[in-house]
Tab-separated table of C-alpha atoms and ligand atoms in Angstrom:
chain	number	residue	atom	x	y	z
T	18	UNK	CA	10.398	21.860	-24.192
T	19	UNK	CA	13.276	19.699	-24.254
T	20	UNK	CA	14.020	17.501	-27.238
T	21	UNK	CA	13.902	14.676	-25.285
T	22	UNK	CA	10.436	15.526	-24.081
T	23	UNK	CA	9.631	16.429	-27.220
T	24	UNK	CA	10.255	12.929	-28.521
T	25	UNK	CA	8.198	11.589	-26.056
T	26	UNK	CA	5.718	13.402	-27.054
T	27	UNK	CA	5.079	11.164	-30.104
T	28	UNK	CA	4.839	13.796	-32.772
T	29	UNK	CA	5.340	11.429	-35.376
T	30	UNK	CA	3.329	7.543	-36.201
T	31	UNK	CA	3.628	4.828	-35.869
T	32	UNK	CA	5.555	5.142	-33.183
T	33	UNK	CA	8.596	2.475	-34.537
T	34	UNK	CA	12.148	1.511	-32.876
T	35	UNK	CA	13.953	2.806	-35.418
T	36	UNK	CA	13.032	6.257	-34.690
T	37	UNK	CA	11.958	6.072	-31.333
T	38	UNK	CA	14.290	3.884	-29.772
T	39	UNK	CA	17.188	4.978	-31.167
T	40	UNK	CA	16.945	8.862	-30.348
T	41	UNK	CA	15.667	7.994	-27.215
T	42	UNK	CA	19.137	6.072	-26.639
T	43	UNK	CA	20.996	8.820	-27.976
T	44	UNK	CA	19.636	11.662	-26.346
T	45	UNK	CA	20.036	9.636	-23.074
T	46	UNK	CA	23.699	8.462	-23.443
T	47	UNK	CA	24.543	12.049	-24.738
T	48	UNK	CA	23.694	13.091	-21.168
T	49	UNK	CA	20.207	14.033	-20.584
T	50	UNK	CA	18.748	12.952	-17.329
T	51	UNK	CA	16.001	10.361	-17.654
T	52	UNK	CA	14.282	12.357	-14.506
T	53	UNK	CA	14.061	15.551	-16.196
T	54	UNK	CA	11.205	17.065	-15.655
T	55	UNK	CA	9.090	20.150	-16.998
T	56	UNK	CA	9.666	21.859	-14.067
T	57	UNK	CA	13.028	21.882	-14.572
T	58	UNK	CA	12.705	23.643	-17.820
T	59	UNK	CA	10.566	25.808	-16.907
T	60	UNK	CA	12.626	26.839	-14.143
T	61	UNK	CA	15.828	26.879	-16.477
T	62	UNK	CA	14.176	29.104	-18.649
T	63	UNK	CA	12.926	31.574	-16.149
T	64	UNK	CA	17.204	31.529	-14.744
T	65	UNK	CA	15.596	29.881	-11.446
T	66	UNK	CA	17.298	26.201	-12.019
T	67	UNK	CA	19.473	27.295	-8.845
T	68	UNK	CA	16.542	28.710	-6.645
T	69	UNK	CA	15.095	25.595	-4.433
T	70	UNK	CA	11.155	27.250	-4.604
T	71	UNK	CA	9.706	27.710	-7.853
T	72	UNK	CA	6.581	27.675	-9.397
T	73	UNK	CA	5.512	24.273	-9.390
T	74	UNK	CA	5.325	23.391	-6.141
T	75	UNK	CA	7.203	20.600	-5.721
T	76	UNK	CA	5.352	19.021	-8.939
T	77	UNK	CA	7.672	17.011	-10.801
T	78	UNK	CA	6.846	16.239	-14.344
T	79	UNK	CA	9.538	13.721	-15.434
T	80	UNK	CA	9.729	12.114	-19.298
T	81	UNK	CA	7.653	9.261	-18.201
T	82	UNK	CA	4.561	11.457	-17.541
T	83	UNK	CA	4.940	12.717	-20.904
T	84	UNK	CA	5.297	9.591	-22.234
T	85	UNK	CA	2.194	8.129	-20.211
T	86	UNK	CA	0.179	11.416	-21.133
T	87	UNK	CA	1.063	11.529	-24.468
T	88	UNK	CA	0.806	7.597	-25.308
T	89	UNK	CA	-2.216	7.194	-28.180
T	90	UNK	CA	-5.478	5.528	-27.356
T	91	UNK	CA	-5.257	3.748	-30.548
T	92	UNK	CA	-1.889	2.496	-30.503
T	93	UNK	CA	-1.069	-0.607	-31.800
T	94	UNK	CA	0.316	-3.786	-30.413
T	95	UNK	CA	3.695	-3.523	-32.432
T	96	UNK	CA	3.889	0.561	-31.108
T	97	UNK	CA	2.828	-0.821	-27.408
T	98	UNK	CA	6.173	-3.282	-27.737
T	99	UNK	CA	8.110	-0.055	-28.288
T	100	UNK	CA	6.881	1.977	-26.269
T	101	UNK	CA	7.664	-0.722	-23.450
T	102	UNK	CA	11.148	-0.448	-24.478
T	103	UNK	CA	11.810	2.851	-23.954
T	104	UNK	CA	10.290	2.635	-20.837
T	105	UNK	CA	12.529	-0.199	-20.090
T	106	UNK	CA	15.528	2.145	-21.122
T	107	UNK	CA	14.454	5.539	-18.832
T	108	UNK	CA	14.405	3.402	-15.973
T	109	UNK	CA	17.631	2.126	-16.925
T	110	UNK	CA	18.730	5.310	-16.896
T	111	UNK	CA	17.535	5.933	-13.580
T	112	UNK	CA	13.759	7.140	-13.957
T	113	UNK	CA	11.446	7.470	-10.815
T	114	UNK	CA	8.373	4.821	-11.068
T	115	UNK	CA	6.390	7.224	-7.909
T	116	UNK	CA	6.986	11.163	-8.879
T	117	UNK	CA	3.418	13.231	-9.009
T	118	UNK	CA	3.107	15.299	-11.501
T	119	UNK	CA	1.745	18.991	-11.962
T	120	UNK	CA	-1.758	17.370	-12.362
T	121	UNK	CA	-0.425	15.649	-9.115
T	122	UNK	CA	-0.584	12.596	-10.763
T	123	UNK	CA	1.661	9.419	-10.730
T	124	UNK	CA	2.722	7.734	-14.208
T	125	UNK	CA	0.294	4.688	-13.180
T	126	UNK	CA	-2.400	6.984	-13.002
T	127	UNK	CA	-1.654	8.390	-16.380
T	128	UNK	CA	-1.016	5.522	-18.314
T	129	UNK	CA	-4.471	4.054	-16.820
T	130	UNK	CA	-6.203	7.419	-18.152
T	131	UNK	CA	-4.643	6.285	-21.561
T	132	UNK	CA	-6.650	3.072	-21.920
T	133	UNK	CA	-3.807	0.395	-20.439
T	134	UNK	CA	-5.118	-1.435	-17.563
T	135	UNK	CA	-3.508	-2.555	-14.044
T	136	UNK	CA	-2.793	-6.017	-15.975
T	137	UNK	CA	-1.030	-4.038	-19.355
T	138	UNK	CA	2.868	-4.873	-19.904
T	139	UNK	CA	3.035	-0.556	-19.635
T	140	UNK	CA	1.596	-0.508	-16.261
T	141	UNK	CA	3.317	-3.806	-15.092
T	142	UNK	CA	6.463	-2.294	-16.127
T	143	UNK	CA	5.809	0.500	-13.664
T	144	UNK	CA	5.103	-2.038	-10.764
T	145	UNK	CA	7.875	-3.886	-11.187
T	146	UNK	CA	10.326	-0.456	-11.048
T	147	UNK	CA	8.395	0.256	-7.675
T	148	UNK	CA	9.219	-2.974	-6.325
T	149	UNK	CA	12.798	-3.121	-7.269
T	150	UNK	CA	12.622	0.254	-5.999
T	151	UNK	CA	11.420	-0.471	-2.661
T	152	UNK	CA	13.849	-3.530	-2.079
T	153	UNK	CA	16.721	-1.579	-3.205
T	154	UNK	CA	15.487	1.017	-0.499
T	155	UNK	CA	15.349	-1.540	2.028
T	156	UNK	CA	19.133	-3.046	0.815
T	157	UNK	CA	20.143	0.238	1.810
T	158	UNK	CA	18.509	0.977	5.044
T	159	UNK	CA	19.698	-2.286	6.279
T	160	UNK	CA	23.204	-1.367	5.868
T	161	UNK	CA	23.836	-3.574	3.045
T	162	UNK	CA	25.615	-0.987	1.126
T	163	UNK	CA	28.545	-2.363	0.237
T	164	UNK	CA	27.749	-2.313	-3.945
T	165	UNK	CA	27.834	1.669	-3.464
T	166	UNK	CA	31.498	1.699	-4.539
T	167	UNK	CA	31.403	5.865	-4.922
T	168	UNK	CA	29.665	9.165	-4.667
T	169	UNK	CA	27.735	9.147	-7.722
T	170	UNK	CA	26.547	5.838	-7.234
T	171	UNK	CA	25.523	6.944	-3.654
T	172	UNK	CA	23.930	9.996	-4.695
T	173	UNK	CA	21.881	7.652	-6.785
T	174	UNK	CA	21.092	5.124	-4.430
T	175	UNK	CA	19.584	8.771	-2.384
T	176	UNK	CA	17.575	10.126	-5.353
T	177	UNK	CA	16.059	6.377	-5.315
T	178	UNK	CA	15.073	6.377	-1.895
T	179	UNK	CA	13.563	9.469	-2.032
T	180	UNK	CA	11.261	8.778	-4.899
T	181	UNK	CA	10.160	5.278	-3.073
T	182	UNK	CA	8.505	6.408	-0.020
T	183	UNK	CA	5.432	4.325	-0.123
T	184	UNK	CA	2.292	4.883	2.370
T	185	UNK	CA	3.042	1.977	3.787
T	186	UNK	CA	0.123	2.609	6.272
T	187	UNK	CA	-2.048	-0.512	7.016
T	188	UNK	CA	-5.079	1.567	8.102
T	189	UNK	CA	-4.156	5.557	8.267
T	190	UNK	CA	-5.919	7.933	6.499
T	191	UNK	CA	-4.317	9.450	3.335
T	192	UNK	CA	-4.142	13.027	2.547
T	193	UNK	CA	-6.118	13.505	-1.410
T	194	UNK	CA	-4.909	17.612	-1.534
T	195	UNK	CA	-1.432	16.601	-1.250
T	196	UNK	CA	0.754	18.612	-3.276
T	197	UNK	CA	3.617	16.757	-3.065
T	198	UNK	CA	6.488	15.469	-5.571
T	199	UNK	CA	6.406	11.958	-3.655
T	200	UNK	CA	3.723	9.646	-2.964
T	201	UNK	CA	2.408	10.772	0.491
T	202	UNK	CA	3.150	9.902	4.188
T	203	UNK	CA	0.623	11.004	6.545
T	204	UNK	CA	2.562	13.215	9.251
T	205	UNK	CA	-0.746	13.105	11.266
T	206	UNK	CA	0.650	12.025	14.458
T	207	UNK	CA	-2.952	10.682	16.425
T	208	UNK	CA	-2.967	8.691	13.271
T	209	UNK	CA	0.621	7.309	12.714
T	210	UNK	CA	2.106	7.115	15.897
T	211	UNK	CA	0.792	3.605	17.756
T	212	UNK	CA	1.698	5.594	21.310
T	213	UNK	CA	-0.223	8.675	20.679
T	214	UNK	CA	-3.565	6.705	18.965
T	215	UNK	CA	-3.168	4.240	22.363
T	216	UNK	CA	-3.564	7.125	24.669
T	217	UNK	CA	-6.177	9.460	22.034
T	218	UNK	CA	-9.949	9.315	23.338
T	219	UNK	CA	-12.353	7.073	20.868
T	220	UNK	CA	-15.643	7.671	20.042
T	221	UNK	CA	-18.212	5.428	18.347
T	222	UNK	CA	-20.772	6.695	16.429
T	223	UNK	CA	-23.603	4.030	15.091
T	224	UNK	CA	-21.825	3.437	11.602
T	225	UNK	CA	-17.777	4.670	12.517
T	226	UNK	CA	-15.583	4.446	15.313
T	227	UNK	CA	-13.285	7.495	15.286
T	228	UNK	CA	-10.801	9.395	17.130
T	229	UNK	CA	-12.154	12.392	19.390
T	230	UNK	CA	-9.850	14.972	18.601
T	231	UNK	CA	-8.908	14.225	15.454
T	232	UNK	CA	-12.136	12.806	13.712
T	233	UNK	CA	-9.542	10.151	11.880
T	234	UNK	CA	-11.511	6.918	11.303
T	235	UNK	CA	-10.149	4.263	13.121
T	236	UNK	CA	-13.322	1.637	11.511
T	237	UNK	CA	-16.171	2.369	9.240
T	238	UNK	CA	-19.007	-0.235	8.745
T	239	UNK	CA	-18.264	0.367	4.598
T	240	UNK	CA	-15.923	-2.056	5.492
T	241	UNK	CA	-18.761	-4.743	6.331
T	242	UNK	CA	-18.430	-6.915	3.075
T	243	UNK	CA	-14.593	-7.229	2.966
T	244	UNK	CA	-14.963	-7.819	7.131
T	245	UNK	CA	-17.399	-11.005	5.868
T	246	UNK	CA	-15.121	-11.869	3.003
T	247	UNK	CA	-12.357	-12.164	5.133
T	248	UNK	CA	-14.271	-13.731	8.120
T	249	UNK	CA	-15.095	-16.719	5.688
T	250	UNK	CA	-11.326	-16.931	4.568
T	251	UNK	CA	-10.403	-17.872	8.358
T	252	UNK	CA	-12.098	-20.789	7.982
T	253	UNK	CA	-9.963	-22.887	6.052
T	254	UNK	CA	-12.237	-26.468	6.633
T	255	UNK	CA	-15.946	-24.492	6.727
T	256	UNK	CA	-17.434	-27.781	7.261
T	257	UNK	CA	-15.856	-28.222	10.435
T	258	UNK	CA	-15.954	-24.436	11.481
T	259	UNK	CA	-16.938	-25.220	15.495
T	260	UNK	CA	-13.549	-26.846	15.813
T	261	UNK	CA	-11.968	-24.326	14.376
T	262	UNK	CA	-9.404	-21.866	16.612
T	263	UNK	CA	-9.155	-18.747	15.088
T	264	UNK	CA	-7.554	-15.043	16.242
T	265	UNK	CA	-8.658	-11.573	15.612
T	266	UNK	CA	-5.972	-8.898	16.213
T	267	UNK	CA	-7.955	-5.638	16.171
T	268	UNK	CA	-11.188	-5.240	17.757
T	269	UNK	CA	-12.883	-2.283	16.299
T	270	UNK	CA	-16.043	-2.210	15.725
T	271	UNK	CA	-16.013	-6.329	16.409
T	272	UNK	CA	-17.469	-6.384	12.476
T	273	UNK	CA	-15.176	-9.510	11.944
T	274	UNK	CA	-15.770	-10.771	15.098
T	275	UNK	CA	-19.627	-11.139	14.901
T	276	UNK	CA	-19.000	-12.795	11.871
T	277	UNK	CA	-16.670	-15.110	13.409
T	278	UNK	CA	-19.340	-15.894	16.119
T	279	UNK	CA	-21.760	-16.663	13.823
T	280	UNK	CA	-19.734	-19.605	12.380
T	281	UNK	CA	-19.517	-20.582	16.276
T	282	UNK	CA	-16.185	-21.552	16.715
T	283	UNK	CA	-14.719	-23.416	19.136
T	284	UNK	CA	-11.717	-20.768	20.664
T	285	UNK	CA	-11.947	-17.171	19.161
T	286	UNK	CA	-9.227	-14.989	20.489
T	287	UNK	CA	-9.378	-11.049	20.460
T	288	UNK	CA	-6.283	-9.263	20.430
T	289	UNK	CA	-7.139	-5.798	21.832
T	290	UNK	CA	-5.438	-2.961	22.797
T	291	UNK	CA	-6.869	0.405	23.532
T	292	UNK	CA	-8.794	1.013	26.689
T	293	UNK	CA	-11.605	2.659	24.702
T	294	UNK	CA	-12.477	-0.406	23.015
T	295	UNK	CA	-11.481	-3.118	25.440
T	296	UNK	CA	-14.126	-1.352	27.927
T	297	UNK	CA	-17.057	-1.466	24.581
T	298	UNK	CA	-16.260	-5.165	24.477
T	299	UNK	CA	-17.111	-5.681	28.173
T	300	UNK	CA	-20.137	-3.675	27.663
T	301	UNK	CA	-21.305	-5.672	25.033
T	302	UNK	CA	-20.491	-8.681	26.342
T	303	UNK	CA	-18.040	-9.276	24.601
T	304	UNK	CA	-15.646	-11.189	27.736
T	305	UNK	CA	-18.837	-13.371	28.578
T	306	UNK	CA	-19.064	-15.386	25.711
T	307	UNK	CA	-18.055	-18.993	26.537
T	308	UNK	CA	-15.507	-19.712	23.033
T	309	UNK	CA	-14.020	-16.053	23.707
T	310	UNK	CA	-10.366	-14.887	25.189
T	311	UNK	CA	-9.453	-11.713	24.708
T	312	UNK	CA	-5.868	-10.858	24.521
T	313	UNK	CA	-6.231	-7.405	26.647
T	314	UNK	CA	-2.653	-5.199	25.526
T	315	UNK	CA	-0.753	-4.682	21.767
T	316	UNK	CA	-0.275	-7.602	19.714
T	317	UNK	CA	3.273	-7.301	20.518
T	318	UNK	CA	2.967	-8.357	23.490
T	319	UNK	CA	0.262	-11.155	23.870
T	320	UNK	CA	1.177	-12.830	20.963
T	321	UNK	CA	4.816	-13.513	22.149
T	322	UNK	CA	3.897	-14.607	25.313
T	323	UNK	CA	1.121	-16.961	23.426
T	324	UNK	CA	4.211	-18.064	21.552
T	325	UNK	CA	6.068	-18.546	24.695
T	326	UNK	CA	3.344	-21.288	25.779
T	327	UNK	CA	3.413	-23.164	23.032
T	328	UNK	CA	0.195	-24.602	23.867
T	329	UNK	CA	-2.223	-22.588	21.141
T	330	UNK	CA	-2.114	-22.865	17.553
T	331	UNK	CA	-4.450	-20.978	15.020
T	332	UNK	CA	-6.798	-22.148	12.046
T	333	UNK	CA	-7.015	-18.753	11.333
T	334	UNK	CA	-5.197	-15.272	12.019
T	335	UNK	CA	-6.649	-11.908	11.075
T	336	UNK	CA	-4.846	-8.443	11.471
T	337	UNK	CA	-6.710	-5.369	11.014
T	338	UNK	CA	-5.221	-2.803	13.693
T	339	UNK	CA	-4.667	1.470	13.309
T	340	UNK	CA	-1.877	3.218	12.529
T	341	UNK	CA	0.282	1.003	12.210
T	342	UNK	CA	3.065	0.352	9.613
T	343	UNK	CA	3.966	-2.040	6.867
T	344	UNK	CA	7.207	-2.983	9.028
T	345	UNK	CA	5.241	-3.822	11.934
T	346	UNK	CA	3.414	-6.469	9.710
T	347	UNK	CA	6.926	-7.392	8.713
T	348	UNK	CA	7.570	-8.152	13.022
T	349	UNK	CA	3.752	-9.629	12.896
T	350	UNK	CA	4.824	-12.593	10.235
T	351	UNK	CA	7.744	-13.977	12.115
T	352	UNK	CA	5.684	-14.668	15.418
T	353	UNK	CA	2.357	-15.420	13.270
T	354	UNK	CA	4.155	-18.063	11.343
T	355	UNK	CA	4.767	-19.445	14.853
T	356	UNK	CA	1.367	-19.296	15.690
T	357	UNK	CA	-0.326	-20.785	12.833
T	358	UNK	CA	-1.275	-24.612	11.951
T	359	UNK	CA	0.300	-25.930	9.154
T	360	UNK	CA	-2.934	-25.869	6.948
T	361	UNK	CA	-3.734	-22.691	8.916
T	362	UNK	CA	-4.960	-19.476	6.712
T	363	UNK	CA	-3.580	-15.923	7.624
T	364	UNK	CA	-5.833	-12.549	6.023
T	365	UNK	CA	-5.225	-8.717	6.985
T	366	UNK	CA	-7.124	-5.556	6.105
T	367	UNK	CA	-5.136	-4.807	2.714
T	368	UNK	CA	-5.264	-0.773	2.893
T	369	UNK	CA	-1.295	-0.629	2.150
T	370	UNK	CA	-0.954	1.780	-0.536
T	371	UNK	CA	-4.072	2.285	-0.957
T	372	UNK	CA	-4.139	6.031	-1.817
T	373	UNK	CA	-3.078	4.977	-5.130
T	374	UNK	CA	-3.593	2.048	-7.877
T	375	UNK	CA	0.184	2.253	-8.372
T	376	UNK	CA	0.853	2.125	-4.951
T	377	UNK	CA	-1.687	-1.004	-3.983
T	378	UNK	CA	-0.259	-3.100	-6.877
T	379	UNK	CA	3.176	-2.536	-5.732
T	380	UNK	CA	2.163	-3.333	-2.327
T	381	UNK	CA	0.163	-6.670	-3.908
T	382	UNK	CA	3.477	-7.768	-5.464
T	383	UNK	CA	6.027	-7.035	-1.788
T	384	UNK	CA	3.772	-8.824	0.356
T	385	UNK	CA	3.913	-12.101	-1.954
T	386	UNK	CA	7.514	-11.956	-1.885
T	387	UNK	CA	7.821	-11.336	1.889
T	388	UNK	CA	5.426	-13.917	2.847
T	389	UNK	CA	7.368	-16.203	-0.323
T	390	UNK	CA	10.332	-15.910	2.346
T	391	UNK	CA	8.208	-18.074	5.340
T	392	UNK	CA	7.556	-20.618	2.667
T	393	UNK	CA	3.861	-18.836	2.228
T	394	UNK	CA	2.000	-17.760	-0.597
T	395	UNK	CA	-0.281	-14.972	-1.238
T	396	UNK	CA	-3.550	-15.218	-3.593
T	397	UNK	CA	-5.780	-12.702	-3.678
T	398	UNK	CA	-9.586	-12.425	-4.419
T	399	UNK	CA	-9.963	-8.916	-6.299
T	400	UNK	CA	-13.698	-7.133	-4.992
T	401	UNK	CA	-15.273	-4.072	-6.421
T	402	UNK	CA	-16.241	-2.102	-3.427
T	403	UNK	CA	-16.773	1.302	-5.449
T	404	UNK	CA	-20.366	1.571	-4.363
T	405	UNK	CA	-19.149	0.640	-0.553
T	406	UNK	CA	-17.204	3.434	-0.494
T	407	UNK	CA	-18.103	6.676	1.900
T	408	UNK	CA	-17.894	10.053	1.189
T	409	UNK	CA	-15.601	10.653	4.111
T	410	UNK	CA	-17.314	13.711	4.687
T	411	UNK	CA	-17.742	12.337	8.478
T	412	UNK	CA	-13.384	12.544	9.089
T	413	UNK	CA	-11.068	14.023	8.548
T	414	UNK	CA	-9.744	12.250	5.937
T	415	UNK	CA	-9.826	9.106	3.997
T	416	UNK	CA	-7.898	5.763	4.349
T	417	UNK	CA	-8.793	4.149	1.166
T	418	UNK	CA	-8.927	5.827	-2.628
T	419	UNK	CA	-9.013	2.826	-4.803
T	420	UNK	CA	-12.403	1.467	-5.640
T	421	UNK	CA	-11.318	-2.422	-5.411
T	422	UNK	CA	-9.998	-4.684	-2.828
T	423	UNK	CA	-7.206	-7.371	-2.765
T	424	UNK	CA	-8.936	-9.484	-0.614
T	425	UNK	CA	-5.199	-11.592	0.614
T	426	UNK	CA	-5.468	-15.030	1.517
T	427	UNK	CA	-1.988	-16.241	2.660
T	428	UNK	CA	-0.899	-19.890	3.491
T	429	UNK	CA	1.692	-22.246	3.756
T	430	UNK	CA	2.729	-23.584	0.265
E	510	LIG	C1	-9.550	-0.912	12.237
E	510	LIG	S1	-9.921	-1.417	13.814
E	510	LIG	C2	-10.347	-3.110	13.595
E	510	LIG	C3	-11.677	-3.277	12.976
E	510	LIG	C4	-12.177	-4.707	12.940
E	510	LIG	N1	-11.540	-5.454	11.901
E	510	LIG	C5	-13.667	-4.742	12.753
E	510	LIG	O1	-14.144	-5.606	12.001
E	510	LIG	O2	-14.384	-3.927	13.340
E	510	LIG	C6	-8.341	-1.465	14.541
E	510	LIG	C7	-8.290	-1.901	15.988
E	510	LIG	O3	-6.957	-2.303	16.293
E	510	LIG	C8	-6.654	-1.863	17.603
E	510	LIG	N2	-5.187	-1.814	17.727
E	510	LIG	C9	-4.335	-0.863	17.267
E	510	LIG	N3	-3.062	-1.193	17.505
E	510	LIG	C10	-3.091	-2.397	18.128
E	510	LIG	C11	-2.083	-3.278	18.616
E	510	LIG	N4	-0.784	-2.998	18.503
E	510	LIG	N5	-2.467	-4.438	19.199
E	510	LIG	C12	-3.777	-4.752	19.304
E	510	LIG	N6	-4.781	-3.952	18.858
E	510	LIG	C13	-4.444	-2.799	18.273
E	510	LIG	C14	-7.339	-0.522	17.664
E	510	LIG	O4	-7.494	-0.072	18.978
E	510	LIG	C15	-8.659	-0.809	16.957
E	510	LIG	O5	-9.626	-1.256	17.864
């Protein structure tokens, strides 16, 4: 073991700045990376560091897993402060906020193990790494790159973006055996490619609706409570709910939409897509109701043409579709914010990031800041929904591991 992982091993108490701090600066300005992990020694020691395979498996156990596994139950306030500043100084240095570890386990997950919880300074500190992270990630990818004055920097910048790859999914399922350094991107393509899921067979089953080939779950009636939740959200003047004009973008299962029916509005639109479901809907009836249009195609293309018109305008705006990405919400605000009254409420299914605590509060945090930039705000209602939860025995895999909800209300501020 390395001294510096030593040190953060806390072998001495209390755990003061004096000592603490200050070798923790020194060991870091003598030239120690703050992302070097066990693995590495391990693989130093065995005269491997050169060799891209070793025997971890792409596990990377950096000093802030040590820290977050090492960090006492019983520590005090006045150790928690310094603790937070060291912290505060490996990410300074250029410490990931997202590696997995050889437990495969993120430093959020760790430092939850040790007692903090998701609303502790330690974990908050973690949060607010992956969010810088992720908007430096974006800086870059939009070509804005002009602070990257040489190659060091740059090869900086590249260790950054590899260590922010959130799963960024809004309803795919996530992969729990991963054994991967990152946090995980399914590479199922049925699931996360909008073309192939259009043109994949559907089946429903009396609780699921789920891809033929694949068994991914496209909609699971565990999902019935948050469906209601949000269902009342769309409502923003209940009292006056049969005047309201409200729009459902993702059919389903038509959870939400029952529950939209039974507040009898006075338009409901559907915004439907694949052929599988649109033909369910006609089965059930779905095109006979007198206060329902559905919107028969992708989003992307009813909803601009909608737009176009002019002539609609939404109390309410739901999005809930399948394998589809956080940047294709991104597209969704800019013509929603069209769309939308001025005292109008927008909700989606919040599965983004999902597959980790970490993860979902980092996602919490970037969608208040995007929707901050249309002059929106965010507020969410948090749900326990542990006992919801399948055993997702019945798919392939599942698309939610956390076992509470950010129910997201979003409206104009
Ligand atoms: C998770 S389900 C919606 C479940 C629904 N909230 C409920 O309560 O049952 C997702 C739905 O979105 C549809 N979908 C996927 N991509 C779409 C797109 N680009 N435009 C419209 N619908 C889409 C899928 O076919 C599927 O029916």
């Amino acid at each position: 073991m390395s001294d510096l992982h030593h040190l953060l091993t806390f072998p001495t108490r209390p755990i003061i700045s004096d000592v603490y701090e200050t070798q923790l600066a020194h060991l870091l300005k003598s030239g120690i990376p703050s992302t070097y992990t066990l693995e590495q020694v391990a693989a130093f020691e065995q005269g491997k560091e050169d060799e891209e395979e070793n025997d971890s498996e792409g596990s990377n156990t950096t000093p802030l897993h040590i820290l977050a596994r090492s960090l006492p139950k019983d520590a005090t306030k006045e150790e928690l402060d310094v603790v937070l500043n060291m912290m505060n100084t490996l990410f300074e240095y250029g410490a990931g906020w997202n590696f997995l570890d050889y437990e495969n386990k993120s430093i959020g997950d760790l430092l939850l193990e040790a007692g903090q919880n998701r609303n502790s300074p330690l974990y908050q500190r973690v949060v607010e790494a992956g969010v810088s992270a992720e908007l430096l990630l974006r800086k870059v990818n939009g070509g804005d790159v002009e602070f990257l004055d040489d190659l060091d920097e740059v090869e900086i910048e590249d260790e950054q973006e590899e260590q922010t790859k959130l799963t960024d999914d809004t309803k795919i399922p996530v992969d729990n055996n991963i054994n991967n350094s990152e946090v995980h991107i399914d590479s199922d393509l049925t699931a996360s490619d909008p073309n192939t899921y259009l043109n994949t067979k559907l089946e429903y089953t009396d609780d699921k609706l789920i891809t033929k080939d694949n068994k991914d779950g496209v909609m699971m009636d565990w999902e019935d409570g948050i469906m209601k939740l949000a269902a009342d959200t769309l409502f923003p003047d209940p009292q006056n709910s049969n005047t309201a004009t409200v729009l459902n973008i993702g059919f389903g299962m038509g959870i939400i939409d029952s529950y939209i029916q039974e507040k009898n509005p006075a338009h409901h639109y559907i915004c439907e897509a694949h052929p599988d479901v649109l033909s369910k809907m006609r089965k059930d009836g779905w095109y006979e109701k007198s206060n329902v249009t559905v919107l028969e195609g992708k989003w992307q293309d009813t909803l601009n043409k909608l737009l176009d018109d002019g002539t609609v305008f939404f109390d309410g705006i739901y999005y809930d579709t399948f394998s589809e990405h956080y940047e294709d919400m991104l597209d969704l605000y800019d013509v929603m914010v069209g769309l939308i009254k001025p005292e109008g409420v927008f909700s989606f299914f919040n599965g983004l990031g999902a597959d980790r605590p970490i993860c979902y509060d980092v996602y919490k945090r970037i969608v208040e800041m995007d929707v901050n930039n249309y002059g929106m705000k965010c507020e969410y209602t948090t749900v326990q929904i542990g006992k919801q939860l399948p055993d997702w025995s019945d798919v392939k895999r599942s698309y939610y591991n956390c076992d509470y909800y950010y129910h997201p209300r979003i409206s104009f501020m």
